[in-house]
XYZ file of C-alpha atoms in Angstrom:
361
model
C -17.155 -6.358 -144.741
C -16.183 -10.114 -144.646
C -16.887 -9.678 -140.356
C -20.392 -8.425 -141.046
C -21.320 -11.379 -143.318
C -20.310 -13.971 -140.801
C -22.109 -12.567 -137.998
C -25.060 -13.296 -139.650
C -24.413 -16.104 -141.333
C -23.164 -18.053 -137.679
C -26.890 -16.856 -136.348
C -28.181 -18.462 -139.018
C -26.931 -21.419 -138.416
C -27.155 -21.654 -134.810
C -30.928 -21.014 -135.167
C -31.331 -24.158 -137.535
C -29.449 -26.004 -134.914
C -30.852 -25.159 -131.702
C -34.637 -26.405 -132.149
C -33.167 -29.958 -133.275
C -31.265 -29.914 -129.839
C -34.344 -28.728 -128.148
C -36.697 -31.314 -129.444
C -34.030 -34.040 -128.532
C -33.667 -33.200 -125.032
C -37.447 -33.033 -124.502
C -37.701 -35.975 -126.277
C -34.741 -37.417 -123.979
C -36.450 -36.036 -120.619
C -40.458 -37.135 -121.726
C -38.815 -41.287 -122.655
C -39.935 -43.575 -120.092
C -37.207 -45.304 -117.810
C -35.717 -48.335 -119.015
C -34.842 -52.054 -117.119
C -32.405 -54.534 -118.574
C -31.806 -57.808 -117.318
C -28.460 -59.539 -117.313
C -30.406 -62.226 -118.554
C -34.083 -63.698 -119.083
C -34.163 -67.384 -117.475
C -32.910 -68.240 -114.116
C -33.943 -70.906 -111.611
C -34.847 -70.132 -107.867
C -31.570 -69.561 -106.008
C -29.886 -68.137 -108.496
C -29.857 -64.077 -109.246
C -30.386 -61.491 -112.630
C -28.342 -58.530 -112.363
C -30.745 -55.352 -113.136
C -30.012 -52.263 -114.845
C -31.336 -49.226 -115.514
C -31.069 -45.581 -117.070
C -33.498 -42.562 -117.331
C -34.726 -42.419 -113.824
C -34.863 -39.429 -111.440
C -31.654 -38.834 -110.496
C -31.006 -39.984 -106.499
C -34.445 -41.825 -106.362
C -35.025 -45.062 -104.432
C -36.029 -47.987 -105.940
C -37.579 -51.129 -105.551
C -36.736 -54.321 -107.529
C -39.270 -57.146 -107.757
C -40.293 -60.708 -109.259
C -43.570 -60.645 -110.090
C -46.523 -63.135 -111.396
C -49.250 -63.142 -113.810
C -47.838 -60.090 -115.391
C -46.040 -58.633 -119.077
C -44.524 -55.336 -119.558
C -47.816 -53.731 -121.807
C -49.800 -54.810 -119.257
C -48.160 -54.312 -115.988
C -48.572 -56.010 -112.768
C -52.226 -56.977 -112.498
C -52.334 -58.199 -109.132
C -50.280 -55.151 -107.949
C -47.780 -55.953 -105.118
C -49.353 -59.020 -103.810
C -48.375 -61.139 -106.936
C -44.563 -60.476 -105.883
C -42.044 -61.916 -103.921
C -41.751 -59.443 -101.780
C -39.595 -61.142 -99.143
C -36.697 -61.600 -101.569
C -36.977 -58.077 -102.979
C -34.202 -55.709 -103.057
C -33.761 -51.448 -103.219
C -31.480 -49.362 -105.131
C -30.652 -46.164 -105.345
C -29.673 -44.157 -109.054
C -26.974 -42.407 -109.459
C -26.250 -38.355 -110.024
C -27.392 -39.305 -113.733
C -30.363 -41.873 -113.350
C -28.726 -44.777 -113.798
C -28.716 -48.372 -111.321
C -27.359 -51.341 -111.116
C -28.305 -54.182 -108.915
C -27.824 -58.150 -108.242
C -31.970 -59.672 -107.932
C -31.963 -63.038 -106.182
C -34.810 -64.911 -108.187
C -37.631 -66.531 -106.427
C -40.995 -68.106 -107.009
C -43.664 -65.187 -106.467
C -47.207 -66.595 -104.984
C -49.358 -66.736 -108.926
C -48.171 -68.321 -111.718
C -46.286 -66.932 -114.659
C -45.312 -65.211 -117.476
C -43.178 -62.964 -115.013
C -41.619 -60.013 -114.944
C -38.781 -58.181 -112.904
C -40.850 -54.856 -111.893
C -38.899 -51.770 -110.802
C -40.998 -48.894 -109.325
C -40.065 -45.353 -107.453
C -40.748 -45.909 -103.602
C -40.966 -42.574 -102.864
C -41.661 -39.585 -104.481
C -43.702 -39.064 -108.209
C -44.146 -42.758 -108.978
C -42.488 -44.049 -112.149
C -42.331 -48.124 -112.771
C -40.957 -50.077 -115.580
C -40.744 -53.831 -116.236
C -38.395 -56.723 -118.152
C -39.794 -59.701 -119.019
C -38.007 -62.757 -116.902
C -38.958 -66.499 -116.993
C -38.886 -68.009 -113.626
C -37.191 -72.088 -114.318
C -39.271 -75.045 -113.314
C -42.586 -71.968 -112.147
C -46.151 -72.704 -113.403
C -47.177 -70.926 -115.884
C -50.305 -70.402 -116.809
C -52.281 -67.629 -119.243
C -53.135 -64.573 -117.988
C -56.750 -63.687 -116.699
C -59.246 -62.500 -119.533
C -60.513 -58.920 -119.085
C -63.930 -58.303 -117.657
C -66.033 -57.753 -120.966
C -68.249 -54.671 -120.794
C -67.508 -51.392 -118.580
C -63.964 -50.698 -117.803
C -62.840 -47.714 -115.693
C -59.694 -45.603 -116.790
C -58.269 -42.612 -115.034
C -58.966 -39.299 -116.887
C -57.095 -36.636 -114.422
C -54.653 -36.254 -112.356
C -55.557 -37.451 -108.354
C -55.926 -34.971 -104.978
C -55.970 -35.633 -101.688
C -58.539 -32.916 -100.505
C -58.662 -31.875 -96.483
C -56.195 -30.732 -94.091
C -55.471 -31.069 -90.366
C -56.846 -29.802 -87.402
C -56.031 -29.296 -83.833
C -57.316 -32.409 -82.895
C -54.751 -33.960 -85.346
C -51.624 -31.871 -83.837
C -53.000 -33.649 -80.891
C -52.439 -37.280 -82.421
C -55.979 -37.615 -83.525
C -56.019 -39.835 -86.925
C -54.950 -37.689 -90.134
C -58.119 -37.885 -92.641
C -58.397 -36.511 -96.298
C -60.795 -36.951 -99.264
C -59.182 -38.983 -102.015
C -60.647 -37.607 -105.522
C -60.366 -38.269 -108.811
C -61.994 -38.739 -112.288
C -62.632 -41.858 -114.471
C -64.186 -42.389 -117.665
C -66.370 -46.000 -118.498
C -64.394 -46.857 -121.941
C -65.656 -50.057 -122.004
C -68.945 -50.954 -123.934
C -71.270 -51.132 -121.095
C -72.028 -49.498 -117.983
C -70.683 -49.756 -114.711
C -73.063 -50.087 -111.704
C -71.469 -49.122 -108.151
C -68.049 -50.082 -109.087
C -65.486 -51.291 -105.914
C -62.679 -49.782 -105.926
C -59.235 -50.473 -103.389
C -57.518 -47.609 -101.331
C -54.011 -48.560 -100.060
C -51.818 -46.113 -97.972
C -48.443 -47.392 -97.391
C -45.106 -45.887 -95.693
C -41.916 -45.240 -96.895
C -41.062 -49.067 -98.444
C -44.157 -51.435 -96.788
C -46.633 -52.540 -99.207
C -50.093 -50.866 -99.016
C -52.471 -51.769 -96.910
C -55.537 -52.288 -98.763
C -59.436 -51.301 -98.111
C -62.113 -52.196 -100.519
C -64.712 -48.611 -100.882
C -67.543 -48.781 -102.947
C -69.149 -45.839 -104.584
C -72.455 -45.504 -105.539
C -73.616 -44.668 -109.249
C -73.501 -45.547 -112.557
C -71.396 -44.572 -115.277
C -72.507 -45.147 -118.929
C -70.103 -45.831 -121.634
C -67.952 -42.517 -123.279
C -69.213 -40.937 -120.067
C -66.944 -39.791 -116.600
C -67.829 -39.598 -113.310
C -65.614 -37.731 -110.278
C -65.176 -39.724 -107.336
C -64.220 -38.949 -103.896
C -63.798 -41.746 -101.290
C -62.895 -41.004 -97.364
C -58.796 -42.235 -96.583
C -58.024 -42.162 -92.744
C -54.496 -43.206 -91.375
C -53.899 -44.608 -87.709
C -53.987 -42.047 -84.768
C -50.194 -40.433 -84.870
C -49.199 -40.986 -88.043
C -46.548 -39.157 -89.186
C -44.063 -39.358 -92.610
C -44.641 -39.669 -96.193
C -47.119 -41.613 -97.310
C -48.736 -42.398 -100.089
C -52.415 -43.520 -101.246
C -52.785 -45.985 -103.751
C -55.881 -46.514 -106.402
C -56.767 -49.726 -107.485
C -59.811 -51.471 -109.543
C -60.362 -54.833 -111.264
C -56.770 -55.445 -109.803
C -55.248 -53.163 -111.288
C -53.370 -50.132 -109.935
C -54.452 -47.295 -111.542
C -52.945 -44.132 -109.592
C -50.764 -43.260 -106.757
C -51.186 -39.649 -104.458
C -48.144 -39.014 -102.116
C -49.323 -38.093 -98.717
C -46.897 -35.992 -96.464
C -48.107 -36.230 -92.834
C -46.765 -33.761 -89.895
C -45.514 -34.660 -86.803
C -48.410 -34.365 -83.657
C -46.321 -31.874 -81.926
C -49.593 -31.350 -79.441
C -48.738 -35.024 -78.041
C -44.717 -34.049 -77.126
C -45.706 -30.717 -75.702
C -48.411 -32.733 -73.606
C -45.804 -35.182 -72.142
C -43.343 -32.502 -71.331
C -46.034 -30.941 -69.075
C -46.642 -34.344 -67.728
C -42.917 -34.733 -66.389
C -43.044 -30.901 -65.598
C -46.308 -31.202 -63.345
C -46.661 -34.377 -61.599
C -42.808 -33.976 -60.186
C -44.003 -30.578 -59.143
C -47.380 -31.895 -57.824
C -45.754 -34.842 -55.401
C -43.428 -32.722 -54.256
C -46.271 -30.291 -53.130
C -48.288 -33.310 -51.520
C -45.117 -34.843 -49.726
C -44.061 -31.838 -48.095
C -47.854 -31.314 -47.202
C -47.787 -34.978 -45.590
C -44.456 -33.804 -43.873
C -46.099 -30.307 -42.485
C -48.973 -32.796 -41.147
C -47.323 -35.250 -39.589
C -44.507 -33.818 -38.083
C -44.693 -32.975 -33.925
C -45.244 -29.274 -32.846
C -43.743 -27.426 -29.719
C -45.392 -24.575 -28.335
C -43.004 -21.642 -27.402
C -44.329 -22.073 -23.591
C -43.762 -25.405 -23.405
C -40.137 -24.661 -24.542
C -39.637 -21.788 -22.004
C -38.680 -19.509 -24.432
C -39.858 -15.941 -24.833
C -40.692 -13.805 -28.207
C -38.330 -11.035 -28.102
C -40.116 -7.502 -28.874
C -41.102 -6.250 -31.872
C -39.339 -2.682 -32.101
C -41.584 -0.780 -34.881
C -40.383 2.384 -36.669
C -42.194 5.011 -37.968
C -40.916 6.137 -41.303
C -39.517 9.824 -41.300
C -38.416 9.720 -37.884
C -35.072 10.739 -36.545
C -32.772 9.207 -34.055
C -34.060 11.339 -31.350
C -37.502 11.344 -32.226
C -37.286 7.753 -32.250
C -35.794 7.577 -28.588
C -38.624 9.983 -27.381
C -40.790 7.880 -28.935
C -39.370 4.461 -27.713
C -40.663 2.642 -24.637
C -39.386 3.130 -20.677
C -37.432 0.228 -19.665
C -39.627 -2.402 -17.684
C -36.796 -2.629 -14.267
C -34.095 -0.314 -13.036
C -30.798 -1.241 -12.173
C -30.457 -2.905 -8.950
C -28.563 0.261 -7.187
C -30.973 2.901 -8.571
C -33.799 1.196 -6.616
C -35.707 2.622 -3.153
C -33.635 1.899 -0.160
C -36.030 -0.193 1.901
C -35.216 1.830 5.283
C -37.578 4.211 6.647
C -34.959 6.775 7.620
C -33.335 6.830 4.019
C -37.369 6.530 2.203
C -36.903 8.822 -0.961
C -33.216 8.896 -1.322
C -31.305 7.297 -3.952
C -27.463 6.521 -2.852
C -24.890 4.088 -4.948
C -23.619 1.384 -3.241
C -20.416 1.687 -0.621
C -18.254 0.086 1.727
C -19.234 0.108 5.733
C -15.945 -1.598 6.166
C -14.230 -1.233 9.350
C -10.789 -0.272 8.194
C -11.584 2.276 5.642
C -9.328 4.950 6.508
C -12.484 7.896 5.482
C -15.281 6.107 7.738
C -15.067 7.817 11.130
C -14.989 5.202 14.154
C -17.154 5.576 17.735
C -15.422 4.947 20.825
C -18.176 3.898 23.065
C -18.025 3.781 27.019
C -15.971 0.672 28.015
């Protein structure tokens, strides 16, 4: 009886515990990843040793000092307020975890500053620590456009996909598209926004698209603007948004390989061999001197044909007389002897078998 009552009673409790434990976990996995700095002031030459936990486990990062930027807002000018020449790239751990020595240096805008970490490949995730570059200008940050101000409402696309011209090394295209919503007070009139595709680790490469509308405030709008790499790309990429200097979403791009272009080269070194070789020996055949078979004295021998189905003997019936008889089967040239065939022999004198005549003395 005592059995039965703690069966239930041990189900009971493990169902008041698990939700807790599920709530904390989600809770754990939906925090944002966190950067600590070994500390917050340091003058250029010196180095900050970085750390950081709750990032995706075995993802690549890279570690930056950037300008005219705080952690609520993030980096305004996006990658080109950096010092990207003294940046660095780390790699988490099995749990999500990094740590990494950050040589400072002056980035190319004023501060307040900020050490920015950010995913280079892969879903993007960025977080940032507030670091005071020693003896940098600093200078406030850059009001906010009053009026209109575009914000990101879903999730981007990259719409398209490849054709043969592309497996061919013709330039990869797509349709970037997205949605933003004005939440600013006014309206925005043909706003100009910045697409960036970069790859692997190099900063974007920036192009300035403007799209043509309006978009009142409380309102959204869906955009689509045309992103083209250069002819044989190949690799992960990935297409940046940005507006009013601001980066406001990232699309990973994964480009095939132009097999078309291999396959054509392998035909190349397949054919043209092939082709000279055909040529040369046709120069060769040209050029080369010819000799008659008269000229050489020599004679064709005969062509002996055979029927098919024929025996032995039918084929000896069949076959041609010989063109000259043997030298002893031919006419005797003598009158006397005209139409008589003999074999050679010996008139000597002194064979015993040839009679001699005695003539008169």
């Amino acid at each position: 009886m005592r059995g039965r009552v703690r069966i239930p009673a041990l189900v009971t409790v493990l169902a008041l515990l698990l939700p807790p434990m599920a709530a904390v976990s989600a809770s754990a996995a939906d925090d944002p990843p966190v950067v600590k700095l070994s500390r917050t002031q340091a003058g250029t030459g010196g180095s900050v040793t970085v750390t950081g936990s709750g990032w995706r486990p075995r993802a690549l990062l890279m570690l930056l000092i950037c300008g005219q930027s705080v952690p609520s807002t993030g980096v305004t000018g996006g990658t080109n307020s950096c010092a990207n020449a003294d940046g660095r790239a780390v790699t988490t751990d099995g749990e999500g975890r990094f740590s990494r020595k950050l040589p400072v240096a002056e980035p190319p805008v004023p501060c307040p500053c900020v050490v920015h970490v950010a995913t280079a490949t892969g879903p993007k995730a960025e977080a940032d620590a507030i670091f005071q570059v020693a003896g940098h200008a600093v200078e406030p940050l850059p009001a906010e456009p009053a009026g209109g101000r575009l914000s990101v409402l879903t999730d981007t696309r990259l719409d398209g996909s490849s054709g043969l011209l592309t497996w061919f090394g013709a330039p990869p295209a797509r349709t970037f598209v997205f949605t933003v919503g004005n939440v600013g007070t006014s309206a925005v009139r043909n706003p100009v926004f910045q697409v960036g595709t970069s790859h692997g680790v190099f900063a974007p490469q920036w192009e300035e698209q403007q799209w043509r509308g309006t978009i009142q405030p409380g309102r959204k709008a869906r955009i689509e603007l045309p992103v083209e790499l250069a002819a044989g790309a190949h690799g992960d990429y990935a297409v940046s948004l940005k507006y009013g200097g601001k980066v406001m979403a990232e699309q990973p791009w994964g480009v095939g390989r132009p097999w078309g272009v291999t396959l054509f080269w392998i035909l190349v070194c397949l054919v043209v061999p092939a082709a000279l070789f055909r040529v040369g020996m046709a120069v060769v055949d040209r050029i080369r001197p010819r000799q008659s078979a008269r000229r050489r004295g020599l004679r064709l021998p005969e062509v002996a044909f055979r029927l098919p189905g024929l025996r032995p003997r039918e084929e000896a019936r069949h076959a041609a007389p010989p063109s000259s008889a043997l030298p002893w089967f031919t006419p005797d040239s003598d009158p006397g002897t005209a139409g008589r065939l003999s074999a050679p022999h010996d008139e000597s004198p002194t064979s015993p078998t040839t009679p001699t005549r005695k003539g008169p003395p």
